[in-house]
Each structure stands twice: as structure tokens, then as C-alpha cells.
CSV table of C-alpha atoms in Angstrom, one decimal:
chain,number,residue,atom,x,y,z
W,76,MET,CA,-21.5,-7.9,-50.6
W,77,GLY,CA,-24.2,-7.5,-47.9
W,78,ASP,CA,-23.9,-11.1,-46.7
W,79,SER,CA,-20.1,-10.9,-46.8
W,80,LEU,CA,-20.2,-8.0,-44.3
W,81,ALA,CA,-22.9,-9.6,-42.0
W,82,PRO,CA,-20.4,-10.5,-39.2
W,83,LEU,CA,-19.7,-6.8,-38.7
W,84,ALA,CA,-23.2,-6.4,-37.2
W,85,HIS,CA,-22.0,-8.3,-34.1
W,86,PRO,CA,-20.1,-6.0,-31.6
W,87,ALA,CA,-18.0,-8.9,-30.2
W,88,PHE,CA,-16.7,-9.7,-33.7
W,89,ARG,CA,-15.9,-6.0,-34.3
W,90,TRP,CA,-13.8,-5.8,-31.1
W,91,LEU,CA,-12.0,-9.1,-31.9
W,92,LEU,CA,-11.3,-7.8,-35.4
W,93,ALA,CA,-10.0,-4.5,-34.1
W,94,GLY,CA,-7.7,-6.2,-31.5
W,95,ARG,CA,-6.2,-8.7,-33.9
W,96,VAL,CA,-5.7,-6.2,-36.7
W,97,THR,CA,-3.9,-3.9,-34.3
W,98,THR,CA,-1.4,-6.6,-33.2
W,99,ILE,CA,-0.8,-7.8,-36.7
W,100,ALA,CA,-0.1,-4.3,-38.0
W,101,GLY,CA,2.7,-4.0,-35.4
W,102,ASN,CA,3.8,-7.6,-35.7
W,103,ALA,CA,4.3,-7.2,-39.5
W,104,MET,CA,7.2,-5.0,-38.8
W,105,ALA,CA,8.7,-7.2,-36.1
W,106,PRO,CA,10.3,-10.1,-38.1
W,107,ILE,CA,11.9,-7.6,-40.5
W,108,ALA,CA,13.1,-5.4,-37.7
W,109,LEU,CA,14.4,-8.2,-35.6
W,110,ALA,CA,16.2,-9.9,-38.5
W,111,PHE,CA,18.0,-6.7,-39.4
W,112,ALA,CA,18.7,-5.8,-35.7
W,113,VAL,CA,20.5,-9.2,-35.3
W,114,LEU,CA,22.3,-8.8,-38.7
W,115,ASP,CA,23.5,-5.4,-37.7
W,116,LEU,CA,24.9,-6.8,-34.5
W,117,THR,CA,26.6,-9.9,-35.8
W,118,SER,CA,26.1,-10.4,-39.6
W,119,SER,CA,25.6,-14.0,-38.6
W,120,ILE,CA,22.8,-16.2,-40.0
W,121,THR,CA,23.4,-18.7,-37.2
W,122,SER,CA,22.8,-15.9,-34.6
W,123,LEU,CA,19.7,-14.8,-36.4
W,124,GLY,CA,18.5,-18.4,-36.3
W,125,LEU,CA,19.1,-18.6,-32.6
W,126,VAL,CA,17.0,-15.5,-31.9
W,127,VAL,CA,14.0,-16.5,-33.9
W,128,ALA,CA,14.3,-20.1,-32.8
W,129,ALA,CA,14.0,-19.0,-29.1
W,130,ARG,CA,10.6,-17.5,-29.8
W,131,SER,CA,9.4,-20.5,-31.8
W,132,LEU,CA,10.7,-23.0,-29.2
W,133,THR,CA,8.9,-21.5,-26.2
W,134,ASN,CA,5.8,-21.0,-28.4
W,135,VAL,CA,5.8,-24.7,-29.1
W,136,VAL,CA,6.5,-25.8,-25.5
W,137,PHE,CA,3.6,-23.8,-24.1
W,138,LEU,CA,1.0,-24.2,-26.9
W,139,LEU,CA,-0.8,-27.2,-25.4
W,140,TYR,CA,-1.1,-25.6,-22.0
W,141,GLY,CA,-2.3,-22.4,-23.8
W,142,GLY,CA,-5.1,-24.4,-25.5
W,143,VAL,CA,-6.2,-25.8,-22.1
W,144,VAL,CA,-6.3,-22.4,-20.6
W,145,ALA,CA,-8.2,-21.0,-23.5
W,146,ASP,CA,-10.9,-23.7,-23.1
W,147,ARG,CA,-11.1,-23.1,-19.3
W,148,LEU,CA,-11.0,-19.3,-19.0
W,149,PRO,CA,-12.8,-16.6,-20.9
W,150,ARG,CA,-10.8,-16.4,-24.1
W,151,GLN,CA,-11.0,-12.6,-24.3
W,152,LEU,CA,-9.3,-12.5,-20.8
W,153,VAL,CA,-6.6,-14.8,-22.0
W,154,LEU,CA,-5.9,-12.5,-25.0
W,155,ALA,CA,-5.8,-9.4,-22.9
W,156,GLY,CA,-3.2,-11.0,-20.5
W,157,SER,CA,-1.1,-12.2,-23.4
W,158,CYS,CA,-1.0,-8.7,-24.9
W,159,ALA,CA,0.2,-7.3,-21.6
W,160,VAL,CA,3.2,-9.7,-21.5
W,161,SER,CA,4.0,-9.2,-25.2
W,162,PHE,CA,3.9,-5.4,-24.8
W,163,ALA,CA,6.4,-5.6,-21.9
W,164,SER,CA,8.8,-8.0,-23.7
W,165,GLN,CA,8.8,-6.1,-27.0
W,166,ALA,CA,9.2,-2.7,-25.3
W,167,VAL,CA,12.4,-3.9,-23.7
W,168,VAL,CA,13.7,-5.3,-27.0
W,169,ALA,CA,13.0,-1.9,-28.7
W,170,ALA,CA,14.7,0.0,-25.9
W,171,LEU,CA,17.8,-2.2,-26.1
W,172,VAL,CA,18.0,-1.8,-29.9
W,173,LEU,CA,17.4,2.0,-29.8
W,174,THR,CA,20.0,2.6,-27.1
W,175,GLY,CA,22.6,0.4,-28.8
W,176,THR,CA,22.8,-1.9,-25.8
W,177,ALA,CA,21.2,-5.0,-27.4
W,178,SER,CA,23.1,-8.3,-27.4
W,179,VAL,CA,22.2,-11.7,-28.9
W,180,PRO,CA,21.7,-13.3,-25.5
W,181,TRP,CA,19.2,-10.6,-24.4
W,182,LEU,CA,17.4,-10.9,-27.7
W,183,VAL,CA,17.2,-14.6,-27.3
W,184,VAL,CA,15.7,-14.3,-23.8
W,185,LEU,CA,13.1,-11.7,-24.7
W,186,SER,CA,12.1,-13.5,-27.9
W,187,ALA,CA,11.5,-16.6,-25.7
W,188,VAL,CA,9.2,-14.6,-23.4
W,189,ASN,CA,7.3,-13.2,-26.5
W,190,GLY,CA,6.9,-16.8,-27.8
W,191,MET,CA,5.5,-18.0,-24.5
W,192,SER,CA,2.9,-15.2,-24.5
W,193,SER,CA,1.9,-16.0,-28.1
W,194,ALA,CA,1.3,-19.6,-27.2
W,195,PHE,CA,-1.7,-18.5,-25.1
W,196,SER,CA,-3.1,-16.0,-27.6
W,197,LEU,CA,-3.0,-18.1,-30.7
W,198,PRO,CA,-5.5,-20.9,-29.7
W,199,ALA,CA,-7.6,-18.3,-27.8
W,200,SER,CA,-8.0,-15.9,-30.7
W,201,ALA,CA,-8.8,-18.7,-33.2
W,202,ALA,CA,-11.3,-20.4,-30.9
W,203,LEU,CA,-13.0,-17.2,-30.0
W,204,VAL,CA,-14.2,-16.5,-33.6
W,205,PRO,CA,-17.2,-18.9,-33.6
W,206,GLN,CA,-18.4,-17.4,-30.3
W,207,THR,CA,-18.8,-14.0,-31.9
W,208,VAL,CA,-21.0,-14.9,-34.9
W,209,PRO,CA,-23.8,-17.4,-35.8
W,210,ALA,CA,-22.7,-20.7,-37.4
W,211,GLU,CA,-23.9,-19.7,-40.9
W,212,GLN,CA,-21.6,-16.6,-40.8
W,213,ARG,CA,-18.4,-18.4,-39.9
W,214,LEU,CA,-17.0,-18.5,-43.4
W,215,GLN,CA,-17.6,-14.8,-43.9
W,216,ALA,CA,-16.3,-14.0,-40.5
W,217,ASN,CA,-13.0,-15.9,-41.1
W,218,ALA,CA,-12.7,-14.3,-44.5
W,219,LEU,CA,-13.3,-10.8,-43.1
W,220,LEU,CA,-11.0,-11.4,-40.2
W,221,ARG,CA,-8.2,-12.6,-42.5
W,222,LEU,CA,-8.9,-9.7,-44.9
W,223,GLY,CA,-8.4,-7.3,-42.0
W,224,LEU,CA,-5.3,-9.1,-40.8
W,225,ASN,CA,-3.7,-9.2,-44.2
W,226,SER,CA,-4.5,-5.6,-44.9
W,227,ALA,CA,-2.7,-4.7,-41.7
W,228,ARG,CA,0.2,-6.9,-42.7
W,229,ILE,CA,0.5,-5.0,-46.0
W,230,GLY,CA,0.7,-1.6,-44.3
W,231,GLY,CA,2.9,-3.0,-41.5
W,232,ALA,CA,5.4,-4.8,-43.7
W,233,ALA,CA,5.7,-1.9,-46.2
W,234,LEU,CA,6.0,0.7,-43.5
W,235,GLY,CA,8.3,-1.5,-41.6
W,236,GLY,CA,10.7,-1.9,-44.5
W,237,LEU,CA,10.8,1.8,-45.1
W,238,LEU,CA,11.0,2.7,-41.4
W,239,ILE,CA,13.8,0.3,-40.8
W,240,ALA,CA,15.7,1.4,-43.9
W,241,PHE,CA,15.6,5.1,-42.9
W,242,THR,CA,15.5,5.0,-39.0
W,243,GLY,CA,16.8,1.6,-38.0
W,244,PRO,CA,15.1,-1.5,-36.7
W,245,GLY,CA,14.5,-0.2,-33.2
W,246,TRP,CA,11.5,2.0,-34.1
W,247,GLY,CA,9.8,-0.9,-35.9
W,248,LEU,CA,10.0,-2.9,-32.7
W,249,ALA,CA,8.7,0.0,-30.6
W,250,VAL,CA,5.6,0.3,-32.8
W,251,ASP,CA,5.1,-3.5,-32.4
W,252,ALA,CA,5.2,-3.1,-28.6
W,253,LEU,CA,2.6,-0.3,-28.7
W,254,SER,CA,0.3,-2.3,-30.8
W,255,PHE,CA,0.1,-5.0,-28.1
W,256,ALA,CA,-1.0,-2.4,-25.5
W,257,LEU,CA,-3.8,-1.0,-27.7
W,258,ALA,CA,-5.0,-4.5,-28.7
W,259,GLY,CA,-5.2,-5.6,-25.1
W,260,VAL,CA,-7.8,-2.8,-24.5
W,261,PHE,CA,-9.8,-3.9,-27.6
W,262,PHE,CA,-9.9,-7.5,-26.4
W,263,ALA,CA,-11.2,-6.5,-23.0
W,264,PHE,CA,-14.4,-5.2,-24.6
W,265,VAL,CA,-15.2,-8.5,-26.3
W,266,ARG,CA,-18.4,-9.9,-24.7
W,267,VAL,CA,-19.5,-13.5,-25.7
W,268,PRO,CA,-21.4,-16.4,-24.1
W,269,ALA,CA,-19.3,-19.0,-22.4
W,270,ALA,CA,-18.0,-21.8,-24.6
W,271,ARG,CA,-18.5,-24.4,-21.9
W,272,VAL,CA,-20.7,-25.1,-18.9
W,273,PRO,CA,-18.7,-24.8,-15.6
W,274,ALA,CA,-18.1,-28.2,-14.1
W,275,ALA,CA,-18.5,-29.1,-10.5
W,276,HIS,CA,-15.1,-30.9,-10.6
W,277,LYS,CA,-12.5,-29.4,-12.8
W,278,PRO,CA,-10.4,-32.1,-14.5
W,279,SER,CA,-6.6,-32.1,-14.5
W,280,VAL,CA,-4.6,-30.5,-17.3
W,281,LEU,CA,-3.5,-33.9,-18.5
W,282,ALA,CA,-7.1,-35.1,-18.6
W,283,GLU,CA,-8.1,-32.0,-20.6
W,284,LEU,CA,-5.2,-32.6,-23.0
W,285,LYS,CA,-6.2,-36.2,-23.5
W,286,VAL,CA,-9.7,-35.1,-24.5
W,287,GLY,CA,-8.2,-32.6,-27.0
W,288,TRP,CA,-5.9,-35.3,-28.4
W,289,THR,CA,-8.9,-37.6,-28.9
W,290,GLU,CA,-10.8,-35.0,-30.9
W,291,PHE,CA,-7.6,-34.2,-32.9
W,292,VAL,CA,-6.7,-37.8,-34.0
W,293,ALA,CA,-10.4,-38.8,-34.6
W,294,ARG,CA,-10.5,-36.7,-37.8
W,295,GLN,CA,-8.1,-37.9,-40.5
W,296,TRP,CA,-8.3,-34.7,-42.5
W,297,VAL,CA,-7.1,-32.7,-39.5
W,298,TRP,CA,-3.9,-34.7,-38.7
W,299,VAL,CA,-3.0,-35.2,-42.4
W,300,VAL,CA,-3.0,-31.5,-43.0
W,301,VAL,CA,-1.2,-30.7,-39.7
W,302,VAL,CA,1.6,-33.3,-40.5
W,303,ALA,CA,2.0,-31.7,-43.9
W,304,PHE,CA,2.2,-28.2,-42.4
W,305,THR,CA,4.9,-29.4,-40.1
W,306,PHE,CA,7.1,-29.3,-43.1
W,307,VAL,CA,5.5,-26.3,-44.9
W,308,ASN,CA,5.9,-24.0,-42.0
W,309,ALA,CA,9.4,-25.2,-41.2
W,310,VAL,CA,10.7,-24.2,-44.7
W,311,LEU,CA,8.6,-21.0,-44.7
W,312,VAL,CA,9.6,-19.6,-41.4
W,313,GLY,CA,12.8,-21.4,-40.8
W,314,GLY,CA,14.0,-21.3,-44.4
W,315,VAL,CA,12.5,-18.6,-46.7
W,316,MET,CA,11.9,-16.0,-44.0
W,317,VAL,CA,15.5,-16.3,-42.7
W,318,LEU,CA,17.2,-16.5,-46.0
W,319,GLY,CA,15.1,-13.7,-47.6
W,320,PRO,CA,16.7,-10.9,-45.6
W,321,VAL,CA,20.2,-12.4,-46.2
W,322,LEU,CA,19.6,-12.5,-50.0
W,323,ALA,CA,18.1,-9.0,-49.8
W,324,ASP,CA,21.2,-7.6,-48.3
W,325,ARG,CA,23.3,-9.2,-51.0
W,326,THR,CA,21.1,-8.4,-54.0
W,327,PHE,CA,17.8,-6.5,-54.2
W,328,GLY,CA,17.9,-4.5,-51.0
W,329,ARG,CA,16.1,-4.4,-47.6
W,330,GLU,CA,13.3,-2.1,-48.9
W,331,MET,CA,12.4,-4.5,-51.6
W,332,TRP,CA,12.2,-7.4,-49.1
W,333,GLY,CA,9.6,-5.5,-47.2
W,334,LEU,CA,7.7,-4.9,-50.4
W,335,VAL,CA,7.9,-8.6,-51.3
W,336,LEU,CA,6.3,-9.5,-48.0
W,337,ALA,CA,3.7,-6.8,-48.6
W,338,ALA,CA,2.9,-8.2,-52.1
W,339,GLN,CA,2.3,-11.6,-50.6
W,340,THR,CA,-0.1,-10.1,-48.1
W,341,ALA,CA,-1.8,-8.2,-50.9
W,342,GLY,CA,-2.4,-11.5,-52.6
W,343,MET,CA,-3.9,-12.8,-49.3
W,344,VAL,CA,-6.3,-9.7,-49.3
W,345,ALA,CA,-7.3,-10.5,-52.8
W,346,GLY,CA,-7.8,-14.1,-51.8
W,347,ALA,CA,-10.1,-13.1,-49.0
W,348,PHE,CA,-12.4,-11.3,-51.5
W,349,VAL,CA,-12.4,-14.4,-53.7
W,350,VAL,CA,-13.5,-16.6,-50.7
W,351,MET,CA,-16.3,-14.2,-49.8
W,352,ARG,CA,-17.7,-13.9,-53.3
W,353,VAL,CA,-17.1,-17.4,-54.8
W,354,GLU,CA,-18.8,-20.4,-53.1
W,355,VAL,CA,-16.9,-23.7,-53.3
W,356,ARG,CA,-18.4,-26.9,-52.0
W,357,ARG,CA,-15.0,-28.5,-51.1
W,358,GLN,CA,-13.2,-25.4,-49.9
W,359,LEU,CA,-10.5,-27.4,-48.1
W,360,LEU,CA,-9.6,-29.3,-51.3
W,361,LEU,CA,-9.1,-26.1,-53.2
W,362,GLY,CA,-7.1,-24.6,-50.3
W,363,VAL,CA,-4.7,-27.6,-50.1
W,364,ALA,CA,-4.1,-27.6,-53.9
W,365,CYS,CA,-3.1,-23.9,-53.7
W,366,VAL,CA,-0.3,-24.7,-51.2
W,367,ALA,CA,1.8,-25.8,-54.2
W,368,GLY,CA,1.9,-22.1,-55.2
W,369,PHE,CA,4.1,-21.5,-52.2
W,370,ALA,CA,7.0,-23.0,-54.1
W,371,LEU,CA,7.1,-20.1,-56.6
W,372,LEU,CA,8.8,-17.5,-54.3
W,373,PRO,CA,11.9,-19.5,-53.4
W,374,LEU,CA,12.3,-20.7,-57.0
W,375,VAL,CA,12.3,-17.1,-58.3
W,376,MET,CA,14.6,-16.0,-55.5
W,377,VAL,CA,17.2,-18.5,-56.8
W,378,LEU,CA,16.6,-18.6,-60.6
W,379,HIS,CA,15.7,-15.0,-61.5
W,380,PRO,CA,15.4,-12.5,-58.5
W,381,GLU,CA,14.2,-9.6,-60.5
W,382,PRO,CA,12.1,-7.2,-58.3
W,383,TRP,CA,9.0,-7.3,-60.5
W,384,LEU,CA,9.0,-11.1,-60.7
W,385,LEU,CA,9.5,-11.4,-56.9
W,386,LEU,CA,6.5,-9.2,-56.4
W,387,VAL,CA,4.3,-11.1,-58.8
W,388,THR,CA,5.2,-14.6,-57.4
W,389,SER,CA,4.8,-13.4,-53.9
W,390,PHE,CA,1.3,-12.0,-54.7
W,391,VAL,CA,0.3,-15.4,-56.3
W,392,SER,CA,1.5,-17.4,-53.3
W,393,GLY,CA,-0.4,-15.1,-51.0
W,394,LEU,CA,-3.6,-15.6,-53.0
W,395,GLY,CA,-3.2,-19.4,-52.6
W,396,LEU,CA,-2.4,-19.1,-49.0
W,397,GLU,CA,-5.6,-17.3,-48.2
W,398,GLN,CA,-7.7,-20.0,-49.9
W,399,PHE,CA,-6.2,-22.5,-47.6
W,400,GLY,CA,-6.3,-20.3,-44.5
W,401,VAL,CA,-10.0,-19.5,-44.6
W,402,ALA,CA,-10.9,-23.1,-45.6
W,403,TRP,CA,-8.9,-24.5,-42.7
W,404,GLU,CA,-10.3,-22.2,-40.0
W,405,THR,CA,-13.9,-22.7,-41.1
W,406,ALA,CA,-13.5,-26.5,-41.4
W,407,LEU,CA,-12.3,-26.7,-37.8
W,408,GLN,CA,-15.0,-24.4,-36.5
W,409,HIS,CA,-17.7,-26.4,-38.3
W,410,HIS,CA,-16.6,-29.9,-37.2
W,411,VAL,CA,-15.0,-29.6,-33.7
W,412,PRO,CA,-17.1,-29.0,-30.6
W,413,PRO,CA,-16.8,-25.4,-29.4
W,414,ASP,CA,-15.8,-26.3,-25.8
W,415,ARG,CA,-12.8,-28.4,-27.2
W,416,LEU,CA,-11.9,-26.2,-30.1
W,417,ALA,CA,-9.0,-24.3,-28.4
W,418,ARG,CA,-7.3,-27.6,-27.5
W,419,VAL,CA,-7.7,-28.9,-31.1
W,420,TYR,CA,-6.2,-25.6,-32.3
W,421,SER,CA,-3.3,-26.0,-29.9
W,422,TYR,CA,-2.5,-29.5,-31.2
W,423,ASP,CA,-2.9,-28.1,-34.8
W,424,MET,CA,-0.5,-25.3,-34.0
W,425,LEU,CA,1.9,-27.6,-32.1
W,426,GLY,CA,2.2,-29.9,-35.0
W,427,SER,CA,2.4,-27.1,-37.5
W,428,PHE,CA,5.1,-25.2,-35.5
W,429,VAL,CA,7.1,-28.0,-33.9
W,430,ALA,CA,9.7,-28.2,-36.6
W,431,ILE,CA,10.2,-24.4,-37.0
W,432,PRO,CA,12.8,-24.0,-34.2
W,433,LEU,CA,14.8,-26.9,-35.6
W,434,ALA,CA,14.6,-25.4,-39.1
W,435,GLN,CA,15.7,-22.0,-37.8
W,436,LEU,CA,18.6,-23.5,-36.0
W,437,ALA,CA,19.6,-25.7,-38.9
W,438,ILE,CA,19.3,-23.2,-41.7
W,439,GLY,CA,22.6,-21.5,-40.9
W,440,PRO,CA,24.7,-24.7,-41.0
W,441,VAL,CA,22.8,-26.0,-44.0
W,442,THR,CA,23.3,-22.8,-45.9
W,443,HIS,CA,27.0,-22.8,-45.1
W,444,ALA,CA,27.4,-26.4,-46.2
W,445,PHE,CA,25.3,-26.3,-49.4
W,446,GLY,CA,24.8,-22.7,-50.3
W,447,THR,CA,21.8,-20.3,-50.2
W,448,SER,CA,20.5,-21.4,-53.7
W,449,ALA,CA,20.4,-25.1,-52.8
W,450,ALA,CA,18.7,-24.4,-49.5
W,451,LEU,CA,15.9,-22.4,-51.2
W,452,LEU,CA,15.5,-25.0,-53.9
W,453,GLY,CA,15.0,-27.6,-51.1
W,454,CYS,CA,12.3,-25.4,-49.6
W,455,ALA,CA,10.4,-25.3,-52.9
W,456,ALA,CA,10.7,-29.1,-53.2
W,457,ILE,CA,9.3,-29.6,-49.7
W,458,TYR,CA,6.3,-27.4,-50.5
W,459,LEU,CA,5.4,-29.5,-53.5
W,460,LEU,CA,5.8,-32.8,-51.7
W,461,ALA,CA,3.7,-31.6,-48.7
W,462,THR,CA,0.9,-30.7,-51.1
W,463,ALA,CA,1.0,-34.1,-52.8
W,464,GLY,CA,0.8,-35.8,-49.4
W,465,MET,CA,-2.4,-33.8,-48.4
W,466,LEU,CA,-4.1,-34.4,-51.8
W,467,ALA,CA,-3.5,-38.2,-51.4
W,468,SER,CA,-5.9,-38.3,-48.5
W,469,ARG,CA,-9.5,-39.0,-49.4
W,470,SER,CA,-10.7,-37.4,-46.2
W,471,VAL,CA,-9.1,-34.1,-47.3
W,472,ARG,CA,-10.5,-34.4,-50.8
W,473,SER,CA,-14.1,-35.2,-49.7
W,474,LEU,CA,-14.6,-32.7,-46.8
W,475,GLU,CA,-17.5,-30.3,-47.6
W,476,ASN,CA,-17.8,-26.7,-46.5
W,477,ALA,CA,-20.9,-27.0,-44.2
W,478,PRO,CA,-21.5,-27.4,-40.4
W,479,ALA,CA,-21.7,-31.1,-39.5
W,480,ALA,CA,-24.4,-32.5,-37.3
W,481,GLU,CA,-21.9,-35.2,-36.4
W,482,PRO,CA,-18.1,-34.7,-36.4
W,483,VAL,CA,-16.5,-35.6,-39.7
W,484,ARG,CA,-13.8,-38.3,-39.2
């Protein structure tokens, strides 16, 4: 276990870990709290879709610019600024919900602000990891980071479900706001070498985006996985995460939905331990194959939504998700130049997230037209098709888990 914990010897990594764990602990409550806040206001799936789509849409719109900023400026500074904006927006949402003055239009606007802020923090936080540890510790660093994040999600989701059930969604949103304020302080203490040498002439944003695009499309394994996750994330966030609370209200209860999400995160925690202890030469191949396990949860939600079975399948899907997550982060950090990494991450995130707002907007009408069961079965089918598409790529199947002297195409 000593080698697995080696990244913790680096202060910059510890501060980064503390900041990200803090935000995730609060954010684990936010989707549950926001979903039930909207449902308490309107009982409308379409309204819920509008609110969550607003955040996703602004996130997608600003992601590429966020990647450029994170490659130009100190990434820890970008993270601290993003936390300040997120704190302000979530604090207002919490105040509106707690005082009973919330409305769908206000929630849409504030969700959009939060999504814009997240567009800057996502590529910055991902690209900052390899600056905090030596190259040979990246796999362990990513596994430890995700272990911490997923442990925070377990506590946050479980506490969020209970807090919301007994006190209402406003307090869950308030805790999320406070987590951003604390995380901003932690990020301010991260000290790392610059990722790039300052240039005498700073290129335009479009020129920087073109360089990032060239790096992105030059590697087949990168864009194949991103295209597949366009569909995977659409049905996960736009389908299962929207329909889950609706089904919970009708059948197994709000508290159980929080526990189902916590069980998935527990599987991710277990998956992080597996990654740290078991060395796999083709880590990405294993991770991609595990994506097929995502189909289990929507299938059980439709066919046999017993609480114990929901918890088991959610745990198994989380276990598989972690194999992919660590493999993907490490592969990008091994094979993409560090001064261009945030831009490649931003293209990755843009491609992975671009369909989420469309799915969130469409899920209400689709559910009304075909029913909740048909929509969830469609989600399961898309997971399986996306997995097959990734496994069909030789570039994905052959990528090895080691730093490359030359970029792997």
C-alpha cells in the first residue's frame, strides 16, 4: 500500500485533493436537492429537465474557452475563481428555496451561472493533477483522487437524501454552497511549476483552440471514446438521473434513491482500491469493457425495482465506472503534452457533455410519449451499443498503460 499512497507525500497534491473532495461532498447533495426542489414546485419532469439543462448548456458553451484559460493561467487560480462564482450562485439558490421564493425561471438562470463556472474548473482541475506528482505516480494519484472524490460522494449523497427527506432540499443546496467557499481556500494553497513557458507573443484564443483540436483528433483512441461518451453521458445524466427521482417518488422513496446513488459511489471506491492494487497493462481496454455494466441499473429499475437489487446493481456499475475513469485520466496525462492538456480535456468534456442538455430537454416529452419503462430500456440499450463501438477500435484495444515518449495516435 506504500506505493499506492506515495502521491500524498506531495503538498500540492494534498491541497488539490482536499479542495476537490470538499466540493464533491457538497455537490453530491445538489442534484438530489435540486431535483426535488423543482418537483416540489411544479411536479413537472419537463420543468426539471429545463433547470438541469440550463446548467449543462452553459457548461458546454464555455468549456472550450475554459480549457484555453486553464492552459494560459495558473490552474489553481482558475479553480479558486470558479469556486467563488459557484459559491455565490448556489448560495442564492439555497436562499430562494429555503425562503419559499424560488421559481423555475430563477432556478434556470442560477443553474446556468453555475454551469458556466464549472466549465472553467473542470479542465483546470483535471489538467492540474500531473503537475502535482511525478509521472510514475500518475496512476496512483488518479486512483487516490477518485477514491477521495467517491468517498465524498457516498457521504454527500447519503446525507443529502436524509437531509432532504427530513428538512427539505434547501439545506442540501446551502451545504453545497459552503463547500465551494472552503474549497476555494484549499485551491489557493496549491503550489506547482508552470505548465508552459510564457511566450513573448500570446496567440489568439482561436489559434490556441486549433492547437488543442489538432492534439485531440491526432489520437484515434481519444475521439472514439469521446464520441461514445457523448451517448453514455446523455442517457446517464439526461435519462437515468432525471427519471430516477421520478421513479423514486412513485415507488421506492426519496431516501432510497439517495442510497442507490451512494451505493454506486461505494462501488467506485472499491474500484479505486482495485486499480491501485492490480496492475493491468491495457487499462483503457478493461475500463471500456466495464462501461457495459452501466446498463444494469436502468434494467433493474424497469424489471425488478427491489431496493436490495437496486443497491447491488448500482454498486457493480460504480465498480466498472471507476476502472474506466482512472484509465482514461491516466491515458490522457501520459500521452498528451502538459501545456496542451487542459485544451484536450476541454474537447473531451465538450464532446462528452454536448448531448446532455438535449437529453435533459427531451426526456420529459419522450417519457410522456413512450412511458418511463421504455425510456429506461432505451438508456440501457445505448450503454451497450456505445461499449461495442469503443471495443471495435484497435487503437482503444491496444493502448498500453505507460508514459509515451512519442504521442500515441
